[in-house]
PDB file of C-alpha atoms and ligand atoms in Angstrom:
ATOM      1  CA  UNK A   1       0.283 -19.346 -15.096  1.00 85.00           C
ATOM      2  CA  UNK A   2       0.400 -16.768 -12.717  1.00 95.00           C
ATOM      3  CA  UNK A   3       4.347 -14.929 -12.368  1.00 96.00           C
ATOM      4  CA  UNK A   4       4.350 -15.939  -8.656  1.00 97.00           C
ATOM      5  CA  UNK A   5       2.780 -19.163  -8.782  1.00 97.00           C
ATOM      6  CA  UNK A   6       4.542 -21.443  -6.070  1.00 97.00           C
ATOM      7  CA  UNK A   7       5.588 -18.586  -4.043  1.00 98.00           C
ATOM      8  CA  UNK A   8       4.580 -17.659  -0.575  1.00 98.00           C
ATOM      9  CA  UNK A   9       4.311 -14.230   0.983  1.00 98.00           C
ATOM     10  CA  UNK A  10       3.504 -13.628   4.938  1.00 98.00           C
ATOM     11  CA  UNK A  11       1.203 -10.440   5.054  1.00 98.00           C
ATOM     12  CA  UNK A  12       1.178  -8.259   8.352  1.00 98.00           C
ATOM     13  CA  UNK A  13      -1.189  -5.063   8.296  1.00 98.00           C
ATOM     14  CA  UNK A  14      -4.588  -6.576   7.062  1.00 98.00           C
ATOM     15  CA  UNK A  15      -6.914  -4.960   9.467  1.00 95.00           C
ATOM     16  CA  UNK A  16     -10.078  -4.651   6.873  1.00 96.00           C
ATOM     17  CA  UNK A  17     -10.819  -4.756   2.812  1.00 97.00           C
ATOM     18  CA  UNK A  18      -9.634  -0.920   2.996  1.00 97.00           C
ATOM     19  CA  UNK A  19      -5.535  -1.904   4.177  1.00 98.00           C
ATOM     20  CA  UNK A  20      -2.808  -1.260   1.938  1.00 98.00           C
ATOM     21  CA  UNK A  21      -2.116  -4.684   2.639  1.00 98.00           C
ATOM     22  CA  UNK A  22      -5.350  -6.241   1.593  1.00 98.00           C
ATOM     23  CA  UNK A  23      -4.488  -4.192  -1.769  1.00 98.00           C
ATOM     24  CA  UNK A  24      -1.446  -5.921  -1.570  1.00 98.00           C
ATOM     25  CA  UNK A  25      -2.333  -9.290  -0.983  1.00 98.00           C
ATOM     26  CA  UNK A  26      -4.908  -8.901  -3.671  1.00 98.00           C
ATOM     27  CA  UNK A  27      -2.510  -8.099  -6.084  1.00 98.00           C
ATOM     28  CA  UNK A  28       0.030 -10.994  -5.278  1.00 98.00           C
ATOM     29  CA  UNK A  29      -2.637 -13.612  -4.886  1.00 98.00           C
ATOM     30  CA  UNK A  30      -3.922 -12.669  -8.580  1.00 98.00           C
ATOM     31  CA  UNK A  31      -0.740 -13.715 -10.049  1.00 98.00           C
ATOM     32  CA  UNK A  32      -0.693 -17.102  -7.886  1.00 97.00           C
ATOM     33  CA  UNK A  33       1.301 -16.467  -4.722  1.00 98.00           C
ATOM     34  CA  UNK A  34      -0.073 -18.419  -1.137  1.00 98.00           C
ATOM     35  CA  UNK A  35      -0.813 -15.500   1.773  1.00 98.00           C
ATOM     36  CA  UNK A  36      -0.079 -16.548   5.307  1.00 98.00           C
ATOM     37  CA  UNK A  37      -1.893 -13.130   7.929  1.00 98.00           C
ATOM     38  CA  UNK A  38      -0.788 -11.577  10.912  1.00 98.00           C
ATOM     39  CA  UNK A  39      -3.315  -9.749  13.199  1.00 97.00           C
ATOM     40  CA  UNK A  40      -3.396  -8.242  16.478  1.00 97.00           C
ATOM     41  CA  UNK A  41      -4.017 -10.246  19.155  1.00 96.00           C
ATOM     42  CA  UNK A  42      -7.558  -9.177  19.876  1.00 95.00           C
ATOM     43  CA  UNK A  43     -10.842 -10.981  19.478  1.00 95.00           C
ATOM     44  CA  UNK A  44     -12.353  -8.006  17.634  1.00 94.00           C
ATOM     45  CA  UNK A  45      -9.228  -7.626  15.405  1.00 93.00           C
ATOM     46  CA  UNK A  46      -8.980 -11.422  14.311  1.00 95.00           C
ATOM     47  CA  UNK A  47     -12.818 -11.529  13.200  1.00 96.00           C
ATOM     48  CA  UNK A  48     -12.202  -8.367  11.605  1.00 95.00           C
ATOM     49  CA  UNK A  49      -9.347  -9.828   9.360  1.00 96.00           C
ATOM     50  CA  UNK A  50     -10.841 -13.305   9.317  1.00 96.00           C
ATOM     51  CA  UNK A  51     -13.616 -11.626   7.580  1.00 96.00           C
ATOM     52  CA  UNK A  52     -11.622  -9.711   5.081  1.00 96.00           C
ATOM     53  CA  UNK A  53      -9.172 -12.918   4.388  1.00 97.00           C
ATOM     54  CA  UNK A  54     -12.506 -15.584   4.262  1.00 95.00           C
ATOM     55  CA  UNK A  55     -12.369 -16.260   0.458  1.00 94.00           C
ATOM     56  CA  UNK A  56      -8.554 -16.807   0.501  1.00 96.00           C
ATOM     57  CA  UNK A  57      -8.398 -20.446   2.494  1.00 93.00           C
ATOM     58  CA  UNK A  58      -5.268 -19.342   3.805  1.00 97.00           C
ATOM     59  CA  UNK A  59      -3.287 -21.743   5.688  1.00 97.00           C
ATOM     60  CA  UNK A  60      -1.551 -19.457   8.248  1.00 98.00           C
ATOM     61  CA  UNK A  61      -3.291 -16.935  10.094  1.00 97.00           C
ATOM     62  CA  UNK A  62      -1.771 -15.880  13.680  1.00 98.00           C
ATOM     63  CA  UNK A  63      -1.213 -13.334  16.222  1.00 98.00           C
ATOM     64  CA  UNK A  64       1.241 -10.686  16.643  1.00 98.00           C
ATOM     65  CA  UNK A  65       1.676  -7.562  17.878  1.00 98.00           C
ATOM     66  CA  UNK A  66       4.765  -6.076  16.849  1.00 98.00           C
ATOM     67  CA  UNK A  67       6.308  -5.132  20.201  1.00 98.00           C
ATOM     68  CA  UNK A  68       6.400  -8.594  21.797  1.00 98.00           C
ATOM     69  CA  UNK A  69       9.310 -10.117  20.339  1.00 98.00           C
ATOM     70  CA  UNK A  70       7.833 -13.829  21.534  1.00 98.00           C
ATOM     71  CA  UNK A  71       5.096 -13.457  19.323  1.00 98.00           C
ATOM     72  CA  UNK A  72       7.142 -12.315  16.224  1.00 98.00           C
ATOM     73  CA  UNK A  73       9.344 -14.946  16.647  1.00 98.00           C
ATOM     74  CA  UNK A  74       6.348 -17.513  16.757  1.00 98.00           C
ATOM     75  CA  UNK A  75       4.847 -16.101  13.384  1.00 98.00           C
ATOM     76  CA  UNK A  76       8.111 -16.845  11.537  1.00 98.00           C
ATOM     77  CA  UNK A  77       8.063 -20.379  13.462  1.00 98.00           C
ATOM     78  CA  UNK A  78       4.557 -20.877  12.084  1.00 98.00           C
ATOM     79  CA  UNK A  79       5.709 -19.735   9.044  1.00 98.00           C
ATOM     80  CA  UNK A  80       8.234 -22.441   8.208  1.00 98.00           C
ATOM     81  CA  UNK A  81       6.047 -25.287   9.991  1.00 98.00           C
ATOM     82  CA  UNK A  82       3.108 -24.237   7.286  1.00 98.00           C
ATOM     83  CA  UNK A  83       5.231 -23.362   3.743  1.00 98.00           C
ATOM     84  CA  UNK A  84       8.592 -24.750   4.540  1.00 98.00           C
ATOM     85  CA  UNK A  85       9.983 -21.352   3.512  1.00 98.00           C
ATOM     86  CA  UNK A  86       8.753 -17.868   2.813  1.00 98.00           C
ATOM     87  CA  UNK A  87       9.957 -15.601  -0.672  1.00 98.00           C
ATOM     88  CA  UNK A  88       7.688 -12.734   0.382  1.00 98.00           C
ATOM     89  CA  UNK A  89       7.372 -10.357   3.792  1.00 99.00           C
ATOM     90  CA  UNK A  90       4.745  -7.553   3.762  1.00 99.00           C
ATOM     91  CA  UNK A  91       5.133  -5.039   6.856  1.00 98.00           C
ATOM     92  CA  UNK A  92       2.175  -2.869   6.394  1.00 98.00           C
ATOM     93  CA  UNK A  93       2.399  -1.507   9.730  1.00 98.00           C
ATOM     94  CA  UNK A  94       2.433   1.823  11.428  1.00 98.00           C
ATOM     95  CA  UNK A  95       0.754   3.212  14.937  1.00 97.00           C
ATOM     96  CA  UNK A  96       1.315   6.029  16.813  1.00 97.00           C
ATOM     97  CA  UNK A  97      -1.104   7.553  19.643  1.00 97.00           C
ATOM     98  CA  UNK A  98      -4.104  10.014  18.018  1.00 95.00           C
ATOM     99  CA  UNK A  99      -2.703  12.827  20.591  1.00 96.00           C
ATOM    100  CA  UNK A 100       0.342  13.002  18.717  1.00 97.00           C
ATOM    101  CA  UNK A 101      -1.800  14.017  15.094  1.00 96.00           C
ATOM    102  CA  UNK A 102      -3.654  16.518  17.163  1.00 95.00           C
ATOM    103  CA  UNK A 103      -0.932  18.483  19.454  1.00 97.00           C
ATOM    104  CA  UNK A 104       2.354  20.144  18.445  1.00 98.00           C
ATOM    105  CA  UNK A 105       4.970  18.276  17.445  1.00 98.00           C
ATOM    106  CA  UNK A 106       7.109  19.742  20.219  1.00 98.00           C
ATOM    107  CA  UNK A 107       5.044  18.331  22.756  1.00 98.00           C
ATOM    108  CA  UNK A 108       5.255  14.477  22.180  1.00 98.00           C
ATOM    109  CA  UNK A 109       5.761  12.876  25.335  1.00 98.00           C
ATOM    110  CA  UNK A 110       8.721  10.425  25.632  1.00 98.00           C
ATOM    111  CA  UNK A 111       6.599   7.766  26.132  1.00 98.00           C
ATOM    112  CA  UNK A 112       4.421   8.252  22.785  1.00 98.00           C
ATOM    113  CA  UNK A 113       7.735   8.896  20.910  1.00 98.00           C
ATOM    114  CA  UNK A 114       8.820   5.575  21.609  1.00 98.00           C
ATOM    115  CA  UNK A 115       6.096   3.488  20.721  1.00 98.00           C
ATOM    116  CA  UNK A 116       5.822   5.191  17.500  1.00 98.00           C
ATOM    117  CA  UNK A 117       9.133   4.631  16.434  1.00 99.00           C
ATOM    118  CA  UNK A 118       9.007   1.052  18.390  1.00 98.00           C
ATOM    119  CA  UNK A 119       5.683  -0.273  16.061  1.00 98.00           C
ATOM    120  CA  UNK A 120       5.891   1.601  13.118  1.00 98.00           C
ATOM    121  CA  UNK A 121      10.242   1.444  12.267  1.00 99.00           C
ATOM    122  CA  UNK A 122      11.806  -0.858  14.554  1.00 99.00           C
ATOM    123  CA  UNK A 123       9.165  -3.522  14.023  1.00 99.00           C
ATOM    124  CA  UNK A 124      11.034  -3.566  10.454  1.00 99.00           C
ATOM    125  CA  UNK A 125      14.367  -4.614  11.847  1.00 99.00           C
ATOM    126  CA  UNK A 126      12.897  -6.943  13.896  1.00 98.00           C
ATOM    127  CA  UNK A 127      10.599  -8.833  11.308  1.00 99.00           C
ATOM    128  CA  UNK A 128      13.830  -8.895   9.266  1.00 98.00           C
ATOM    129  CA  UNK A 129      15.628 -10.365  12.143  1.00 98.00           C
ATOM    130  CA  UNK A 130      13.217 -12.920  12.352  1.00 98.00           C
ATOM    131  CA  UNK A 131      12.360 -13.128   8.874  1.00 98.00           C
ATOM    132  CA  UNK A 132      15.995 -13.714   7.266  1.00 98.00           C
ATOM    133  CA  UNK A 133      15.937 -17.280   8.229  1.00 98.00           C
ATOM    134  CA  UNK A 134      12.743 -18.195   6.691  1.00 98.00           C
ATOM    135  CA  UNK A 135      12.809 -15.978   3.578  1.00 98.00           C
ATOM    136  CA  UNK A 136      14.565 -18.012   0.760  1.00 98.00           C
ATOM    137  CA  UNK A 137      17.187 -16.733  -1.575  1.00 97.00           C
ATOM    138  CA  UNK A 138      16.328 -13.233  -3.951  1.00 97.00           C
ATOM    139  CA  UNK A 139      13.440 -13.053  -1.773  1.00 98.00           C
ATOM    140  CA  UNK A 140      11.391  -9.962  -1.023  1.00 98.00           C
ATOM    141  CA  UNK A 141      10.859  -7.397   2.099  1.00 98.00           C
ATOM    142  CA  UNK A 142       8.310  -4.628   1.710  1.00 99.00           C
ATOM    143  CA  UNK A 143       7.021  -1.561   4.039  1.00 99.00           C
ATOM    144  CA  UNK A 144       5.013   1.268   3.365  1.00 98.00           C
ATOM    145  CA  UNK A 145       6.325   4.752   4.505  1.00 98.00           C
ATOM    146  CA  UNK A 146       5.044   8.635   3.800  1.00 98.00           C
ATOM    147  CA  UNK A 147       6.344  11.268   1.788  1.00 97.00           C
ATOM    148  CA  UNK A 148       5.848  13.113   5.501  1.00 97.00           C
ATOM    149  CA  UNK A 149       9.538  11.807   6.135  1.00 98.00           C
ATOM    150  CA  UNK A 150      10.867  14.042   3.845  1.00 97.00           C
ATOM    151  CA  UNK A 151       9.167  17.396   3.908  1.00 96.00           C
ATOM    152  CA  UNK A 152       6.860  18.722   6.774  1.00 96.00           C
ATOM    153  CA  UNK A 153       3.406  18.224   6.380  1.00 95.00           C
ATOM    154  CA  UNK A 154       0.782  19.439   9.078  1.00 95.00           C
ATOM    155  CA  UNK A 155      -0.220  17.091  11.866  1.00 95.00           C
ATOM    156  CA  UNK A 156       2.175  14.074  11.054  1.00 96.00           C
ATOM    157  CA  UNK A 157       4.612  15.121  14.139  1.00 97.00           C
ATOM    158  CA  UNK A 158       5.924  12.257  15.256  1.00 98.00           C
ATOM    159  CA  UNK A 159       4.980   9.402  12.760  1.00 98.00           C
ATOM    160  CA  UNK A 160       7.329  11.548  10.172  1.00 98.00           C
ATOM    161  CA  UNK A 161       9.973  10.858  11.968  1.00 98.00           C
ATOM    162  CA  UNK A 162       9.044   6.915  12.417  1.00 98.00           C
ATOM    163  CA  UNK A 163       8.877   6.976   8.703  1.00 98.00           C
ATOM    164  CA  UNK A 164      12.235   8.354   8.106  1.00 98.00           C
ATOM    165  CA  UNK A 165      13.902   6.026  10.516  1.00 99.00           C
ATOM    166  CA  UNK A 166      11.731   3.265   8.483  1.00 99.00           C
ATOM    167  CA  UNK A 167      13.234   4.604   5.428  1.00 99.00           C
ATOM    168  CA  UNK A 168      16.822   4.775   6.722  1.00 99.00           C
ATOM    169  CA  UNK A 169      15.870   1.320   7.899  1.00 99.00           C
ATOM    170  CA  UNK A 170      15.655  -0.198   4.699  1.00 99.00           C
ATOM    171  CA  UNK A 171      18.778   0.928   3.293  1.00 98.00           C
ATOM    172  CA  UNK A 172      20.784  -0.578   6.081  1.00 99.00           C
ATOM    173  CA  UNK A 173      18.552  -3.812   6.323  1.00 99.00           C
ATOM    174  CA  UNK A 174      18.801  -3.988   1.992  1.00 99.00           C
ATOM    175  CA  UNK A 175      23.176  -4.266   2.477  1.00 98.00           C
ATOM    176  CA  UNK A 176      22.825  -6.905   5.305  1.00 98.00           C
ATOM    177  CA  UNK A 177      20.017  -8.933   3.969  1.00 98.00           C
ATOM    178  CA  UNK A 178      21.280  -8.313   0.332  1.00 98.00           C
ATOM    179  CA  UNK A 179      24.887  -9.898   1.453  1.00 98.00           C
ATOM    180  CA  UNK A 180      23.166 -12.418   3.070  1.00 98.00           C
ATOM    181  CA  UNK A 181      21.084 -14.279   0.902  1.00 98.00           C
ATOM    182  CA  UNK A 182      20.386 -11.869  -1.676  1.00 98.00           C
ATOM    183  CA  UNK A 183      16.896 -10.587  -0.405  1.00 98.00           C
ATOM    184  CA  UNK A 184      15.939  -6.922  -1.472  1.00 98.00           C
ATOM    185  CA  UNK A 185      14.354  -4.703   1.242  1.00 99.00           C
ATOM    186  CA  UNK A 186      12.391  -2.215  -0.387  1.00 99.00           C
ATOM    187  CA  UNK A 187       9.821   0.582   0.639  1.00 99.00           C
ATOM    188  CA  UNK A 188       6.818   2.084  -1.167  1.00 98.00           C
ATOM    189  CA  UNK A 189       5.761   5.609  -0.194  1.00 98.00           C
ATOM    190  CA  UNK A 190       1.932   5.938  -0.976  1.00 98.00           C
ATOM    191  CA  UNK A 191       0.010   8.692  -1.400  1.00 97.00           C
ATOM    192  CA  UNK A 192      -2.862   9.207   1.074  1.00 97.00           C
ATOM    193  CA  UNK A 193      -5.569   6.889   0.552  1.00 96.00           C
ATOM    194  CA  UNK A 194      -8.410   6.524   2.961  1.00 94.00           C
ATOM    195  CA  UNK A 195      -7.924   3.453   5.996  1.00 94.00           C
ATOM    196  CA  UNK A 196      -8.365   2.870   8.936  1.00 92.00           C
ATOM    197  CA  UNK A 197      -4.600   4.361  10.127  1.00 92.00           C
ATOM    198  CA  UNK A 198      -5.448   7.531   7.927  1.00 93.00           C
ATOM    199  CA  UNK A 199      -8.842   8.051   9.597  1.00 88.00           C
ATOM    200  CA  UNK A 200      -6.665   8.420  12.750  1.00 84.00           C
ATOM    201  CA  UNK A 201      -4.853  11.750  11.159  1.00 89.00           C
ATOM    202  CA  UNK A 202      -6.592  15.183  11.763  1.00 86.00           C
ATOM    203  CA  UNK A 203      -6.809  16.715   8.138  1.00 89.00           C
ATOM    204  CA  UNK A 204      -6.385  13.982   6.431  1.00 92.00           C
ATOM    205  CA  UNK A 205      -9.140  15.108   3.817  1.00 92.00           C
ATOM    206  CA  UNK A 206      -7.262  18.085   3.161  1.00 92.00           C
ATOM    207  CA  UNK A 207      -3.893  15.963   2.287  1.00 93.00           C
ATOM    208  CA  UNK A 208      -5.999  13.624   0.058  1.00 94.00           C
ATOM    209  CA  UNK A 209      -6.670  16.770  -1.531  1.00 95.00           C
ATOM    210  CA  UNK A 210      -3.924  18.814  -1.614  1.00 94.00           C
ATOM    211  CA  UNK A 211      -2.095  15.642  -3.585  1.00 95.00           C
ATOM    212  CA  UNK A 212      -5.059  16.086  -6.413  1.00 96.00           C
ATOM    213  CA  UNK A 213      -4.385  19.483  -6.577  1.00 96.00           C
ATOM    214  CA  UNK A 214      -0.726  19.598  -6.762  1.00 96.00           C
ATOM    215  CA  UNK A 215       0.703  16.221  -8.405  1.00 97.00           C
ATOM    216  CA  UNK A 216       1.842  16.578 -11.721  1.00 98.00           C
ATOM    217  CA  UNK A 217      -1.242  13.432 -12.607  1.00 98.00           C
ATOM    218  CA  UNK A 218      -3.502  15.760 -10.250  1.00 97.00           C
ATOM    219  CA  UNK A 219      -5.050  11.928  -9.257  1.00 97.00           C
ATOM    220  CA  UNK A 220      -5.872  10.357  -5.863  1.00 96.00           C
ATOM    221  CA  UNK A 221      -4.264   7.274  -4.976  1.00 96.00           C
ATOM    222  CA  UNK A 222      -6.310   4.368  -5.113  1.00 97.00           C
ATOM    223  CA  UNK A 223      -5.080   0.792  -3.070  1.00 98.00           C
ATOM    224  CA  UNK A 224      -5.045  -1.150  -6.047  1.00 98.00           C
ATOM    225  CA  UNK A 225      -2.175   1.261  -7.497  1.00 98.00           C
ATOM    226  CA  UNK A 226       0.021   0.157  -4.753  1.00 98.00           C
ATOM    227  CA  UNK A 227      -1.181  -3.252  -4.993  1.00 98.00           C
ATOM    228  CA  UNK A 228       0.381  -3.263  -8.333  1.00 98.00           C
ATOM    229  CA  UNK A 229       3.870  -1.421  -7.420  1.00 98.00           C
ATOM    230  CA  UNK A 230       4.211  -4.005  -4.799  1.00 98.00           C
ATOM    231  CA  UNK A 231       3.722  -6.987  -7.229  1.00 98.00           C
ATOM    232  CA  UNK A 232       5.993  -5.510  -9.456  1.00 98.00           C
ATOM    233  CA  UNK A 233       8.735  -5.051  -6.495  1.00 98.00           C
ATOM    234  CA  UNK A 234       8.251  -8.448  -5.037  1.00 98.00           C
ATOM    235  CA  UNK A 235       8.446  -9.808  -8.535  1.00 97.00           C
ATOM    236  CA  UNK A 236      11.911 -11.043 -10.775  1.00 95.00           C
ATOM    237  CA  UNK A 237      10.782  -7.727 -12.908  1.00 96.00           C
ATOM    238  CA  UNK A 238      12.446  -6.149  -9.890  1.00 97.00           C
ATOM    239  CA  UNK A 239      15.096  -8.542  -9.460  1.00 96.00           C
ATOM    240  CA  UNK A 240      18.082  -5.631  -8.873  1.00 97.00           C
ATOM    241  CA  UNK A 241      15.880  -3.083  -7.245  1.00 98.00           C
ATOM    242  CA  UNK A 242      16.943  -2.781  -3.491  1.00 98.00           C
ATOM    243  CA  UNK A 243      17.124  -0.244  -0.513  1.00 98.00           C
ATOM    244  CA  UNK A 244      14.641   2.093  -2.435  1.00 98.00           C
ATOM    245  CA  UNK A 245      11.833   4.010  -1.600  1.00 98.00           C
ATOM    246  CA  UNK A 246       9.326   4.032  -4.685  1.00 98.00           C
ATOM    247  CA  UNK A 247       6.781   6.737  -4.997  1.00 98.00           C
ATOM    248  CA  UNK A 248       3.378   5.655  -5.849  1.00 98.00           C
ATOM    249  CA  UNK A 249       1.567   9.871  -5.253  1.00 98.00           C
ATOM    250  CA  UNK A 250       0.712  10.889  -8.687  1.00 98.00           C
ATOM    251  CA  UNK A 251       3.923  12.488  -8.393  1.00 98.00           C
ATOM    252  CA  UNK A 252       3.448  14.771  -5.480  1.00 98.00           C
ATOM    253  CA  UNK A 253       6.443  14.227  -4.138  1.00 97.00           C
ATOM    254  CA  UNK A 254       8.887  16.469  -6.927  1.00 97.00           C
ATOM    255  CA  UNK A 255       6.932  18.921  -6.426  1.00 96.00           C
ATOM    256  CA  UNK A 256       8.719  22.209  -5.108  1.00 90.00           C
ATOM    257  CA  UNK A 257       6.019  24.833  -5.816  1.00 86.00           C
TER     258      UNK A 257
HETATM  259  P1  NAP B 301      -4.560   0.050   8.243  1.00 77.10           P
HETATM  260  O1  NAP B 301      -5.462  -0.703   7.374  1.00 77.10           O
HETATM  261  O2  NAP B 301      -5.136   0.633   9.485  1.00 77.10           O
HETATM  262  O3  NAP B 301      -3.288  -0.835   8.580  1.00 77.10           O
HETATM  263  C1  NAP B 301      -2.425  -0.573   9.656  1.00 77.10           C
HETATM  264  C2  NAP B 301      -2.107  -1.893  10.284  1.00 77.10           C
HETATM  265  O4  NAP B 301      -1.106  -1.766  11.313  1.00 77.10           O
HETATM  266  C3  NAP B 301      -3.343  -2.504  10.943  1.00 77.10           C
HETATM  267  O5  NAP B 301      -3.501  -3.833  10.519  1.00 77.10           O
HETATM  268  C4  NAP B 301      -2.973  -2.429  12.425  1.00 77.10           C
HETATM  269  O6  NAP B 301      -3.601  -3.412  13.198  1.00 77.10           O
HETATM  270  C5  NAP B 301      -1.490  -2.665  12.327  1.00 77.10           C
HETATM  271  N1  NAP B 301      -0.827  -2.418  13.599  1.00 77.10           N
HETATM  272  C6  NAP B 301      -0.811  -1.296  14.360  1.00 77.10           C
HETATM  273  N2  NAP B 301      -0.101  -1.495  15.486  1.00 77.10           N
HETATM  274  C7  NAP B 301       0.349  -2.771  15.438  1.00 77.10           C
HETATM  275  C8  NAP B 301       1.137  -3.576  16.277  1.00 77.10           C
HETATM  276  N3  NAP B 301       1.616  -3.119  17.455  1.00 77.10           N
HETATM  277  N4  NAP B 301       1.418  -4.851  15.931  1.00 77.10           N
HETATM  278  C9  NAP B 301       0.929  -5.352  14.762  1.00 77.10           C
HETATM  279  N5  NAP B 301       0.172  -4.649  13.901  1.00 77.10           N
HETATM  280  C10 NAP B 301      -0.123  -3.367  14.236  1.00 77.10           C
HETATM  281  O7  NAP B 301      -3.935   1.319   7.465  1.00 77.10           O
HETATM  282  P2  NAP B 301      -3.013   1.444   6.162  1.00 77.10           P
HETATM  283  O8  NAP B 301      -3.186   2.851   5.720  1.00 77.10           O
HETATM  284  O9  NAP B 301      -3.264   0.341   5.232  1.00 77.10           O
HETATM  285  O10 NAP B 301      -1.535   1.342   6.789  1.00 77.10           O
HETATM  286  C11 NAP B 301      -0.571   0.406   6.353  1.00 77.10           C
HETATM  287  C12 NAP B 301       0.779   1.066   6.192  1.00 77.10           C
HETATM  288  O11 NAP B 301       0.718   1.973   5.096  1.00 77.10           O
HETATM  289  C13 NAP B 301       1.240   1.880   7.399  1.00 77.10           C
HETATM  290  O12 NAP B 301       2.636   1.712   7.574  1.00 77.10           O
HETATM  291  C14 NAP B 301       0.944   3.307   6.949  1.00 77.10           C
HETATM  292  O13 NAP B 301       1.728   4.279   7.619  1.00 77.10           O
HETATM  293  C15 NAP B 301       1.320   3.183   5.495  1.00 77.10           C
HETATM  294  N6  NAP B 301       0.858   4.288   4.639  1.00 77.10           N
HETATM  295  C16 NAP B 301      -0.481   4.572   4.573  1.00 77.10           C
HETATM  296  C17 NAP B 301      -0.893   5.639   3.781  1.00 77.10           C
HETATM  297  C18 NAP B 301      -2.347   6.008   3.710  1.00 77.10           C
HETATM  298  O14 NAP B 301      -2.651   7.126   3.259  1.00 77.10           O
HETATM  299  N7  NAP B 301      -3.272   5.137   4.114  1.00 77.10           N
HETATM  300  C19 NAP B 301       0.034   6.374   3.025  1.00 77.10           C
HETATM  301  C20 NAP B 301       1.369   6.041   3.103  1.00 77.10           C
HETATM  302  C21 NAP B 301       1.769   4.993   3.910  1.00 77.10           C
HETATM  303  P3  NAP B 301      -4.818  -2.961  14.201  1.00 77.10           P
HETATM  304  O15 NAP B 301      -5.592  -1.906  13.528  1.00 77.10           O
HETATM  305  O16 NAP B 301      -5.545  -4.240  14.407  1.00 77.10           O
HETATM  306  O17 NAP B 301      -4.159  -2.434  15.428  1.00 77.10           O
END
């Protein structure tokens, strides 16, 4: 029997078989746990994730962009009317406009700052917002986030600093959700691995790189290790684990030299 047999988990950040989520969802699904989808509302999108999701028989797949508050309050909706409850949220979600990987950081526009912080950190608070009534007791909430948040790396400009309010994020959302119903908030910061998102990132070979050459393992990332660090997180293994960000880069990030 599979350790989250009986369990249900609500996915957001499928796009295609190459998403950290789908890595994700692969991982949980192995070990028995029931995947309801999010995708955004656009024709092209939802055949794109239909596609990916097809062998699954999911019972809950439905629209959402993150900055229409309506439609996030209708997935959670959904979400009770199809499992009753939820012990599992996945926000594998991040967007900011491709000018702001190609121009100097000092020269995001207002407007461009805002959405990136809107989708990719406080689409967090918000899914917890919405999520905290659905999500049962010493239940899970997982993001993704960037070792970019920390320390500069080229071209990241303003999603960096999405990422660190993500980060800060989960440390406030882990007390108030923790005091609430005991539900651990919880963040994994990958290493680069190739996606959709990443293809959006000028240089992003060179970063893929630059973590082989020098993390302590001197290893890419694959998906399917932070398939498994989010099982394990999500799982009673990681019962007392909350508010954290967990490094899955080879080891990149203690790197000083
Ligand atoms: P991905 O497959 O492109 O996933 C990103 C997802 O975000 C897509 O499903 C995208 O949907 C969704 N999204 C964007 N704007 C949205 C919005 N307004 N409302 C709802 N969904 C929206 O790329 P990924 O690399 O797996 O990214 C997942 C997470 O991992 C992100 O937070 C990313 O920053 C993080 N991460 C990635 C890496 C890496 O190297 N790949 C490393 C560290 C952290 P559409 O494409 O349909 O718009």
């Amino acid at each position: 029997m599979g350790q989250l047999e009986g369990k249900t988990a609500l996915i957001m950040g499928v796009l295609n078989e190459h998403s950290l989520a789908w890595a994700i969802t692969e991982a949980l699904v192995a070990e028995g746990c029931a995947c309801g989808f999010t995708y955004m509302p656009e024709e092209r999108m939802e055949r794109r994730v239909r596609k990916t999701i097809e062998g699954l028989n999911s019972r809950l797949i439905v629209p959402c962009d993150v900055q229409n508050d309506a439609q996030l309050q209708q997935v959670f909706s959904r979400a009770q009317e199809t499992y009753g409850s939820l012990d599992i949220v996945i926000h594998s979600i991040a967007f900011a406009p491709r000018q702001t990987f190609e121009e100097p950081f000092h020269k995001t526009s207002r407007a461009d700052f805002q959405t990136a912080l809107d989708v990719s950190a406080y689409s967090l608070v918000a899914v917890a917002r919405e999520a905290l009534p659905v999500l049962n007791e010493y239940g899970s909430l997982l993001t993704l986030t960037y070792g970019a948040s920390q320390r500069w790396i080229p071209n990241y400009n303003v999603m960096a600093v999405a990422k660190a309010a993500l980060e800060c994020s989960v440390r406030y959302l882990a007390v108030e959700l923790g005091e609430a119903k005991k539900i651990r908030v919880n963040a994994i910061s990958a290493g680069p691995v190739k996606t959709m998102a990443a293809a959006g990132i000028k240089g992003f070979g060179s970063m893929v790189e630059r973590n082989v050459v020098k993390s302590p393992l001197h290893e890419t990332i694959e998906p399917e290790d932070v398939g498994a660090a989010a099982l394990f997180l999500c799982s009673s293994g990681a019962k007392r684990i909350t508010g954290q960000v967990y490094y899955v880069d080879s080891g990149y990030s203690v790197m000083g030299w």
